[in-house]
mmCIF file of C-alpha atoms in Angstrom:
data_model
loop_
_atom_site.group_PDB
_atom_site.id
_atom_site.type_symbol
_atom_site.label_atom_id
_atom_site.label_comp_id
_atom_site.label_asym_id
_atom_site.label_seq_id
_atom_site.Cartn_x
_atom_site.Cartn_y
_atom_site.Cartn_z
ATOM 1 C CA MET A 13 67.936 93.534 101.737
ATOM 2 C CA SER A 14 67.104 90.433 103.000
ATOM 3 C CA THR A 15 63.471 90.309 104.701
ATOM 4 C CA LYS A 16 64.903 87.181 106.682
ATOM 5 C CA SER A 17 65.847 88.749 110.126
ATOM 6 C CA SER A 18 69.631 89.140 109.663
ATOM 7 C CA SER A 19 72.167 87.092 111.315
ATOM 8 C CA ILE A 20 75.553 88.372 110.640
ATOM 9 C CA ALA A 21 78.930 86.023 111.560
ATOM 10 C CA PHE A 22 82.313 87.393 110.905
ATOM 11 C CA LEU A 23 84.332 84.426 110.544
ATOM 12 C CA VAL A 24 88.033 84.324 112.302
ATOM 13 C CA PHE A 25 90.617 81.844 112.916
ATOM 14 C CA PRO A 26 92.229 82.616 116.522
ATOM 15 C CA ARG A 27 94.480 84.855 117.085
ATOM 16 C CA ASP A 28 96.710 86.041 119.686
ATOM 17 C CA GLY A 29 93.958 86.374 121.922
ATOM 18 C CA GLY A 30 93.262 83.322 121.473
ATOM 19 C CA PRO A 31 89.694 81.888 121.633
ATOM 20 C CA HIS A 32 88.321 83.730 124.070
ATOM 21 C CA ALA A 33 89.330 86.843 122.633
ATOM 22 C CA SER A 34 86.849 89.794 121.813
ATOM 23 C CA PRO A 35 85.630 91.204 118.616
ATOM 24 C CA GLN A 36 87.619 94.285 119.346
ATOM 25 C CA GLU A 37 91.000 92.127 119.760
ATOM 26 C CA GLN A 38 90.348 90.145 117.068
ATOM 27 C CA LEU A 39 88.670 92.111 114.086
ATOM 28 C CA GLY A 40 91.492 95.250 114.482
ATOM 29 C CA GLN A 41 90.679 97.689 112.045
ATOM 30 C CA ASP A 42 87.416 95.817 111.011
ATOM 31 C CA TYR A 43 86.099 96.252 114.458
ATOM 32 C CA LEU A 44 84.978 99.500 113.117
ATOM 33 C CA LEU A 45 82.468 97.494 110.329
ATOM 34 C CA PHE A 46 81.855 95.440 113.300
ATOM 35 C CA GLN A 47 80.191 98.643 114.950
ATOM 36 C CA LEU A 48 78.656 99.725 112.288
ATOM 37 C CA LEU A 49 76.858 97.028 111.530
ATOM 38 C CA GLN A 50 75.877 96.391 115.018
ATOM 39 C CA ASP A 51 73.938 100.435 114.730
ATOM 40 C CA ASN A 52 73.058 100.091 111.529
ATOM 41 C CA PRO A 53 69.134 100.958 112.085
ATOM 42 C CA THR A 54 67.573 97.139 110.988
ATOM 43 C CA LYS A 55 69.737 96.084 114.002
ATOM 44 C CA PRO A 56 71.021 92.607 112.297
ATOM 45 C CA VAL A 57 72.594 90.725 114.855
ATOM 46 C CA VAL A 58 76.546 90.598 114.397
ATOM 47 C CA SER A 59 78.550 88.211 115.591
ATOM 48 C CA MET A 60 82.665 86.435 115.522
ATOM 49 C CA ILE A 61 83.009 82.903 115.043
ATOM 50 C CA GLN A 62 86.083 81.514 115.622
ATOM 51 C CA TRP A 63 87.482 78.381 113.581
ATOM 52 C CA PRO A 64 86.917 74.963 114.300
ATOM 53 C CA TYR A 65 83.306 76.174 114.572
ATOM 54 C CA TRP A 66 82.687 77.847 111.909
ATOM 55 C CA PRO A 67 79.568 76.496 110.234
ATOM 56 C CA ARG A 68 78.752 73.902 108.358
ATOM 57 C CA GLY A 69 75.555 72.150 106.316
ATOM 58 C CA ALA A 70 72.117 73.048 107.480
ATOM 59 C CA GLU A 71 74.083 75.097 110.236
ATOM 60 C CA LEU A 72 74.389 77.697 106.795
ATOM 61 C CA ASP A 73 71.047 78.522 106.900
ATOM 62 C CA ASN A 74 71.062 80.318 110.865
ATOM 63 C CA TYR A 75 73.076 82.860 109.133
ATOM 64 C CA THR A 76 72.031 85.535 106.568
ATOM 65 C CA THR A 77 75.448 86.472 105.721
ATOM 66 C CA LEU A 78 79.156 85.856 106.396
ATOM 67 C CA ILE A 79 82.232 87.919 106.070
ATOM 68 C CA MET A 80 85.753 86.181 105.273
ATOM 69 C CA LYS A 81 87.998 88.965 104.737
ATOM 70 C CA THR A 82 88.345 88.554 108.523
ATOM 71 C CA CYS A 83 90.016 85.179 108.162
ATOM 72 C CA TRP A 84 93.755 86.298 108.975
ATOM 73 C CA ASP A 85 96.164 83.045 109.260
ATOM 74 C CA TYR A 86 94.431 81.258 107.044
ATOM 75 C CA HIS A 87 97.497 80.430 105.255
ATOM 76 C CA LEU A 88 98.625 78.436 108.523
ATOM 77 C CA ARG A 89 95.669 75.707 107.984
ATOM 78 C CA ALA A 90 95.228 76.194 104.062
ATOM 79 C CA SER A 91 94.441 72.870 103.731
ATOM 80 C CA GLU A 92 91.092 72.770 106.107
ATOM 81 C CA PHE A 93 90.454 76.337 105.241
ATOM 82 C CA ARG A 94 89.846 74.712 100.948
ATOM 83 C CA GLU A 95 88.203 71.696 102.468
ATOM 84 C CA TRP A 96 85.491 74.373 104.091
ATOM 85 C CA LEU A 97 85.301 76.378 100.911
ATOM 86 C CA LEU A 98 84.684 73.663 98.929
ATOM 87 C CA ASP A 99 82.258 71.948 101.481
ATOM 88 C CA PHE A 100 80.146 75.553 101.701
ATOM 89 C CA LYS A 101 80.304 75.578 97.928
ATOM 90 C CA ALA A 102 78.512 72.011 97.735
ATOM 91 C CA TYR A 103 76.269 72.356 100.176
ATOM 92 C CA PRO A 104 73.101 72.043 98.076
ATOM 93 C CA GLY A 105 70.379 73.335 100.663
ATOM 94 C CA PRO A 106 69.941 76.616 102.144
ATOM 95 C CA LYS A 107 72.748 78.735 103.328
ATOM 96 C CA ALA A 108 73.938 81.992 104.014
ATOM 97 C CA ARG A 109 75.891 84.391 101.497
ATOM 98 C CA ILE A 110 79.487 84.815 101.675
ATOM 99 C CA ILE A 111 81.302 88.599 101.215
ATOM 100 C CA GLY A 112 84.088 87.334 99.344
ATOM 101 C CA ASP A 113 83.106 84.968 96.119
ATOM 102 C CA VAL A 114 84.244 81.924 97.199
ATOM 103 C CA ASP A 115 85.172 81.345 93.576
ATOM 104 C CA VAL A 116 87.349 83.898 93.796
ATOM 105 C CA ILE A 117 88.782 82.701 97.210
ATOM 106 C CA LEU A 118 89.841 79.793 95.897
ATOM 107 C CA TRP A 119 91.561 81.391 92.801
ATOM 108 C CA ASN A 120 93.287 83.521 94.884
ATOM 109 C CA LEU A 121 94.369 80.618 97.366
ATOM 110 C CA GLU A 122 97.645 80.190 95.658
ATOM 111 C CA LYS A 123 100.112 82.982 94.362
ATOM 112 C CA GLU A 124 101.843 79.988 91.998
ATOM 113 C CA LYS A 125 98.929 79.828 89.785
ATOM 114 C CA TYR A 126 97.169 83.288 90.091
ATOM 115 C CA LEU A 127 100.052 85.550 89.587
ATOM 116 C CA PRO A 128 100.993 83.594 86.224
ATOM 117 C CA GLU A 129 97.604 83.953 85.026
ATOM 118 C CA ILE A 130 97.639 87.732 85.676
ATOM 119 C CA ALA A 131 100.762 87.946 84.086
ATOM 120 C CA THR A 132 99.351 85.691 80.624
ATOM 121 C CA ALA A 133 96.297 88.583 80.707
ATOM 122 C CA GLY A 134 98.865 91.144 79.719
ATOM 123 C CA PHE A 135 99.642 92.771 83.298
ATOM 124 C CA LYS A 136 103.163 93.348 84.541
ATOM 125 C CA ILE A 137 104.726 91.026 87.536
ATOM 126 C CA PRO A 138 108.041 89.970 88.939
ATOM 127 C CA GLU A 139 109.798 87.588 87.243
ATOM 128 C CA THR A 140 108.639 84.864 89.059
ATOM 129 C CA LEU A 141 110.163 80.789 89.382
ATOM 130 C CA VAL A 142 108.174 78.312 91.218
ATOM 131 C CA LEU A 143 109.834 75.276 92.868
ATOM 132 C CA GLY A 144 108.168 72.454 94.852
ATOM 133 C CA PRO A 145 109.102 71.128 98.082
ATOM 134 C CA GLU A 146 111.170 68.269 97.522
ATOM 135 C CA ASN A 147 115.114 68.960 98.430
ATOM 136 C CA LEU A 148 114.090 72.545 99.181
ATOM 137 C CA VAL A 149 117.158 73.092 101.344
ATOM 138 C CA GLU A 150 119.517 72.262 98.594
ATOM 139 C CA LYS A 151 117.883 74.281 95.689
ATOM 140 C CA LEU A 152 117.895 77.216 98.126
ATOM 141 C CA THR A 153 121.023 76.977 99.867
ATOM 142 C CA ASP A 154 123.897 75.134 97.515
ATOM 143 C CA SER A 155 122.280 75.842 94.262
ATOM 144 C CA LEU A 156 121.566 79.843 94.913
ATOM 145 C CA VAL A 157 124.835 80.503 93.942
ATOM 146 C CA GLY A 158 125.868 77.733 92.027
ATOM 147 C CA ALA A 159 122.674 76.129 88.774
ATOM 148 C CA ILE A 160 119.894 78.474 89.494
ATOM 149 C CA ALA A 161 121.866 81.510 89.969
ATOM 150 C CA GLU A 162 123.336 80.562 86.699
ATOM 151 C CA GLY A 163 120.403 79.533 85.033
ATOM 152 C CA SER A 164 116.702 80.362 85.900
ATOM 153 C CA THR A 165 116.784 82.293 89.299
ATOM 154 C CA PRO A 166 115.227 85.373 88.187
ATOM 155 C CA TRP A 167 117.899 87.923 90.150
ATOM 156 C CA GLY A 168 115.898 90.977 88.010
ATOM 157 C CA ARG A 169 117.911 93.945 87.443
ATOM 158 C CA TYR A 170 119.327 94.424 90.987
ATOM 159 C CA GLY A 171 120.818 90.917 91.413
ATOM 160 C CA ALA A 172 118.526 89.337 94.694
ATOM 161 C CA ALA A 173 115.476 87.479 94.967
ATOM 162 C CA VAL A 174 112.557 87.054 97.285
ATOM 163 C CA VAL A 175 111.599 83.767 98.486
ATOM 164 C CA LYS A 176 108.385 83.171 99.749
ATOM 165 C CA PRO A 177 105.282 80.097 100.355
ATOM 166 C CA ALA A 178 102.936 80.344 97.084
ATOM 167 C CA ILE A 179 100.300 80.022 99.651
ATOM 168 C CA SER A 180 101.233 82.852 102.747
ATOM 169 C CA ALA A 181 100.059 86.435 104.279
ATOM 170 C CA GLY A 182 101.594 88.936 105.356
ATOM 171 C CA SER A 183 105.137 88.353 104.550
ATOM 172 C CA TYR A 184 105.011 84.968 106.520
ATOM 173 C CA ASN A 185 108.312 83.371 105.972
ATOM 174 C CA THR A 186 109.426 85.457 103.143
ATOM 175 C CA ILE A 187 113.544 86.113 102.440
ATOM 176 C CA LYS A 188 115.383 88.345 100.084
ATOM 177 C CA PHE A 189 118.603 87.286 98.869
ATOM 178 C CA LYS A 190 121.691 88.620 96.774
ATOM 179 C CA ARG A 191 123.911 86.506 94.190
ATOM 180 C CA GLY A 192 126.563 84.947 95.957
ATOM 181 C CA ASP A 193 125.627 85.576 99.213
ATOM 182 C CA THR A 194 125.867 82.474 101.465
ATOM 183 C CA LEU A 195 122.818 82.403 103.877
ATOM 184 C CA ARG A 196 122.425 83.145 107.704
ATOM 185 C CA GLU A 197 121.435 80.240 109.798
ATOM 186 C CA ASP A 198 118.043 82.293 110.242
ATOM 187 C CA GLN A 199 117.505 82.573 106.257
ATOM 188 C CA LYS A 200 118.044 78.675 106.521
ATOM 189 C CA ASP A 201 115.563 78.108 109.124
ATOM 190 C CA VAL A 202 112.894 79.638 107.322
ATOM 191 C CA ILE A 203 113.647 77.251 104.225
ATOM 192 C CA LEU A 204 113.944 74.474 106.384
ATOM 193 C CA GLN A 205 110.393 75.172 107.445
ATOM 194 C CA LEU A 206 108.994 76.322 103.907
ATOM 195 C CA GLN A 207 109.738 72.033 103.123
ATOM 196 C CA LYS A 208 108.780 70.867 106.203
ATOM 197 C CA ASP A 209 105.434 72.748 105.270
ATOM 198 C CA GLY A 210 105.338 71.180 101.923
ATOM 199 C CA GLY A 211 103.998 73.431 99.707
ATOM 200 C CA SER A 212 105.006 75.028 96.356
ATOM 201 C CA VAL A 213 107.792 77.763 96.762
ATOM 202 C CA LEU A 214 107.547 81.527 94.803
ATOM 203 C CA VAL A 215 111.367 82.684 93.827
ATOM 204 C CA GLN A 216 110.854 86.229 92.491
ATOM 205 C CA GLU A 217 113.067 89.051 91.280
ATOM 206 C CA PHE A 218 113.316 91.680 93.833
ATOM 207 C CA MET A 219 111.715 94.891 93.262
ATOM 208 C CA ARG A 220 114.414 97.412 95.023
ATOM 209 C CA GLU A 221 111.133 99.659 94.041
ATOM 210 C CA ILE A 222 109.661 98.375 97.546
ATOM 211 C CA GLU A 223 111.947 100.670 99.089
ATOM 212 C CA GLU A 224 109.847 103.630 97.805
ATOM 213 C CA GLY A 225 107.046 102.220 98.857
ATOM 214 C CA GLU A 226 104.068 99.795 97.655
ATOM 215 C CA TRP A 227 101.130 100.932 96.731
ATOM 216 C CA SER A 228 97.528 99.163 97.681
ATOM 217 C CA LEU A 229 94.365 100.171 95.541
ATOM 218 C CA ILE A 230 91.358 99.204 97.296
ATOM 219 C CA TYR A 231 88.454 98.402 95.003
ATOM 220 C CA ILE A 232 85.107 98.071 97.651
ATOM 221 C CA VAL A 233 81.940 97.024 95.655
ATOM 222 C CA GLY A 234 83.928 96.950 92.462
ATOM 223 C CA GLN A 235 84.643 100.753 92.997
ATOM 224 C CA TYR A 236 88.149 102.161 93.821
ATOM 225 C CA THR A 237 87.191 104.002 97.406
ATOM 226 C CA HIS A 238 90.862 104.887 98.336
ATOM 227 C CA SER A 239 94.449 103.754 98.311
ATOM 228 C CA ILE A 240 97.768 103.636 101.041
ATOM 229 C CA LEU A 241 101.973 103.535 100.268
ATOM 230 C CA LYS A 242 103.242 101.587 102.373
ATOM 231 C CA ILE A 243 107.247 102.412 102.801
ATOM 232 C CA PRO A 244 109.625 100.315 104.720
ATOM 233 C CA ALA A 245 111.881 100.786 107.573
ATOM 234 C CA ALA A 246 114.581 102.733 105.906
ATOM 235 C CA ALA A 247 117.062 102.177 108.647
ATOM 236 C CA GLU A 248 119.708 99.698 108.183
ATOM 237 C CA LYS A 249 119.488 96.886 111.395
ATOM 238 C CA ASP A 250 121.690 95.602 113.437
ATOM 239 C CA ALA A 251 123.940 92.552 112.833
ATOM 240 C CA GLY A 252 122.317 89.521 113.445
ATOM 241 C CA ASN A 253 119.036 90.837 113.404
ATOM 242 C CA THR A 254 115.585 89.441 112.364
ATOM 243 C CA ASP A 255 114.908 90.932 108.613
ATOM 244 C CA LEU A 256 115.185 87.993 106.962
ATOM 245 C CA SER A 257 116.895 90.060 104.090
ATOM 246 C CA GLY A 258 120.185 88.878 103.791
ATOM 247 C CA ASP A 259 122.267 92.167 104.350
ATOM 248 C CA GLY A 260 120.388 94.377 106.998
ATOM 249 C CA HIS A 261 117.643 96.167 105.317
ATOM 250 C CA GLU A 262 114.089 95.252 106.060
ATOM 251 C CA PHE A 263 112.352 95.316 102.615
ATOM 252 C CA ARG A 264 108.813 94.113 104.202
ATOM 253 C CA CYS A 265 106.445 97.101 104.076
ATOM 254 C CA GLN A 266 103.996 96.514 106.915
ATOM 255 C CA ALA A 267 103.653 97.983 110.076
ATOM 256 C CA ARG A 268 104.648 94.803 112.204
ATOM 257 C CA PHE A 269 108.369 94.779 110.565
ATOM 258 C CA GLY A 270 108.190 99.308 111.074
ATOM 259 C CA GLY A 271 106.469 99.950 107.901
ATOM 260 C CA VAL A 272 104.686 104.033 107.134
ATOM 261 C CA TYR A 273 101.861 103.783 105.614
ATOM 262 C CA VAL A 274 101.190 107.124 103.790
ATOM 263 C CA ASP A 275 97.539 108.152 102.566
ATOM 264 C CA SER A 276 98.163 112.107 101.696
ATOM 265 C CA ILE A 277 99.117 111.123 98.132
ATOM 266 C CA ASP A 278 96.873 110.000 95.473
ATOM 267 C CA PRO A 279 98.222 106.605 93.274
ATOM 268 C CA PRO A 280 100.402 107.535 90.075
ATOM 269 C CA VAL A 281 98.316 107.295 86.982
ATOM 270 C CA PRO A 282 99.380 103.935 85.925
ATOM 271 C CA ALA A 283 98.902 101.978 89.455
ATOM 272 C CA ARG A 284 95.344 103.471 89.125
ATOM 273 C CA GLU A 285 94.920 102.483 85.166
ATOM 274 C CA VAL A 286 96.331 99.296 85.881
ATOM 275 C CA SER A 287 94.250 98.318 88.982
ATOM 276 C CA ASP A 288 91.014 98.699 87.380
ATOM 277 C CA ARG A 289 91.810 96.960 84.288
ATOM 278 C CA ILE A 290 92.582 94.292 86.795
ATOM 279 C CA VAL A 291 88.860 94.578 89.079
ATOM 280 C CA SER A 292 87.194 94.454 84.930
ATOM 281 C CA TRP A 293 89.257 91.447 84.396
ATOM 282 C CA LEU A 294 88.654 89.730 87.353
ATOM 283 C CA LYS A 295 84.553 90.576 87.056
ATOM 284 C CA ASP A 296 84.934 89.332 83.199
ATOM 285 C CA LYS A 297 86.796 85.782 84.678
ATOM 286 C CA PHE A 298 84.448 84.532 87.357
ATOM 287 C CA GLY A 299 80.840 86.453 84.954
ATOM 288 C CA VAL A 300 80.017 88.544 88.433
ATOM 289 C CA GLU A 301 78.597 92.290 88.398
ATOM 290 C CA ARG A 302 80.811 93.793 91.141
ATOM 291 C CA LEU A 303 83.756 92.256 93.497
ATOM 292 C CA SER A 304 82.344 93.151 97.623
ATOM 293 C CA TYR A 305 86.184 94.059 97.490
ATOM 294 C CA VAL A 306 89.804 94.096 95.834
ATOM 295 C CA ARG A 307 93.235 95.570 97.176
ATOM 296 C CA VAL A 308 95.709 95.164 94.329
ATOM 297 C CA ASP A 309 99.476 95.686 95.262
ATOM 298 C CA GLY A 310 102.387 96.936 93.575
ATOM 299 C CA VAL A 311 105.196 99.139 92.983
ATOM 300 C CA MET A 312 106.151 101.773 90.173
ATOM 301 C CA ARG A 313 109.228 100.941 87.877
ATOM 302 C CA SER A 314 111.175 102.801 85.870
ATOM 303 C CA GLY A 315 110.599 106.677 85.255
ATOM 304 C CA ASN A 316 109.499 108.384 88.517
ATOM 305 C CA VAL A 317 109.086 105.574 91.080
ATOM 306 C CA SER A 318 109.648 108.403 93.895
ATOM 307 C CA ILE A 319 106.936 109.855 96.119
ATOM 308 C CA PRO A 320 105.805 112.514 93.364
ATOM 309 C CA ALA A 321 105.293 115.943 94.575
ATOM 310 C CA GLU A 322 102.317 117.953 94.839
ATOM 311 C CA GLY A 323 100.769 118.041 91.594
ATOM 312 C CA GLU A 324 103.508 115.904 89.903
ATOM 313 C CA VAL A 325 102.526 113.112 87.384
ATOM 314 C CA ALA A 326 104.637 109.838 88.233
ATOM 315 C CA LEU A 327 105.944 107.829 85.564
ATOM 316 C CA GLY A 328 106.600 104.202 83.956
ATOM 317 C CA GLU A 329 104.837 100.820 84.861
ATOM 318 C CA PHE A 330 102.871 99.395 87.387
ATOM 319 C CA VAL A 331 104.301 96.105 88.752
ATOM 320 C CA VAL A 332 101.399 93.904 90.221
ATOM 321 C CA MET A 333 102.987 92.269 93.711
ATOM 322 C CA GLU A 334 99.728 90.313 94.250
ATOM 323 C CA VAL A 335 96.025 90.698 94.136
ATOM 324 C CA GLU A 336 94.130 90.644 98.101
ATOM 325 C CA CYS A 337 90.625 89.116 97.103
ATOM 326 C CA ILE A 338 90.458 87.113 100.681
ATOM 327 C CA GLU A 339 91.249 88.516 103.857
ATOM 328 C CA PRO A 340 93.471 92.298 102.867
ATOM 329 C CA ALA A 341 93.857 95.004 105.539
ATOM 330 C CA LEU A 342 91.813 97.197 103.865
ATOM 331 C CA SER A 343 93.019 100.722 105.919
ATOM 332 C CA TRP A 344 89.563 101.528 106.691
ATOM 333 C CA PRO A 345 90.551 104.603 109.113
ATOM 334 C CA THR A 346 93.105 106.714 106.287
ATOM 335 C CA ARG A 347 91.893 108.859 103.514
ATOM 336 C CA GLY A 348 88.786 107.614 101.276
ATOM 337 C CA GLY A 349 88.947 104.472 103.727
ATOM 338 C CA ASP A 350 85.285 105.712 105.573
ATOM 339 C CA ASN A 351 83.509 106.058 102.407
ATOM 340 C CA GLY A 352 85.083 102.648 101.528
ATOM 341 C CA LEU A 353 83.740 101.211 105.131
ATOM 342 C CA LYS A 354 80.124 102.409 104.329
ATOM 343 C CA LEU A 355 79.734 100.800 100.788
ATOM 344 C CA PHE A 356 81.385 97.645 102.799
ATOM 345 C CA ALA A 357 78.497 97.670 104.856
ATOM 346 C CA GLN A 358 75.854 98.362 102.929
ATOM 347 C CA GLU A 359 77.103 95.657 100.965
ATOM 348 C CA VAL A 360 76.843 93.443 103.783
ATOM 349 C CA LEU A 361 72.864 94.749 104.643
#
């Protein structure tokens, strides 16, 4: 623990509450962490800094610790976000410690780069094609039922694919379509926005196993602490919905899309084994003894992919959908989350 009087700041981007949002409005579940830090006997000064007022240069020495985990919506300001991280890294003077290693965050920014690297390291990911933004509308409309569908589009075993930005979070501008579909106007609008945004786009095989739930395994200071199973809304939606799936079924598992979170069961053995190995691989890659926080997301494929009954062992392979090292929701108010929250607070202090 530092002997310097602790001044801890959560770095955030403005959200629905705007620039004057309170910490409780802005931080969501992480307000639990905010309160836990405030209540610590060492009495640190705990604050929240909205973008664009994040400290730079000599201002960085005004804080002992900066917490990056709450910088939601970074993907909407990706260039500015990357610039700030690089400036922080390059600043030669005294500066705060960042919770969330800068090199790990920079690596984790672009799915088009880190997912293939994970695959090369021996971890299973969905079949993935990377497309540049040029002429994206043509690539992802007429060509979907033509050349790409006959060639390299990763339709996978279920004849469906998912399109998402390479820099994204929370299923932002993510759509699903089946081979031979005619895209709806709302889907084409998303494609136009992706082209306007100018970044690369991932086309991935649709993993139907997501309908049985996506596992999120959470590690704090390198230790597995807890997990949740996120299950998409099961009900078929009415025609004209905004689920962007192309077939009227929701495929996104976040709570705001109707997803249900289950914390009453432990993850399948393959999920835990693969996630443990990914965390170890990250430590070796970046030469660090521990990582402040990591969330590994994935689905079980083949064998028993449904929710196991009590005492039942889930079989099959764990396919990694994402590794979250920037601003993952860490599900503090769930089974095991309280232990993770305390470990995180200890890491900050």
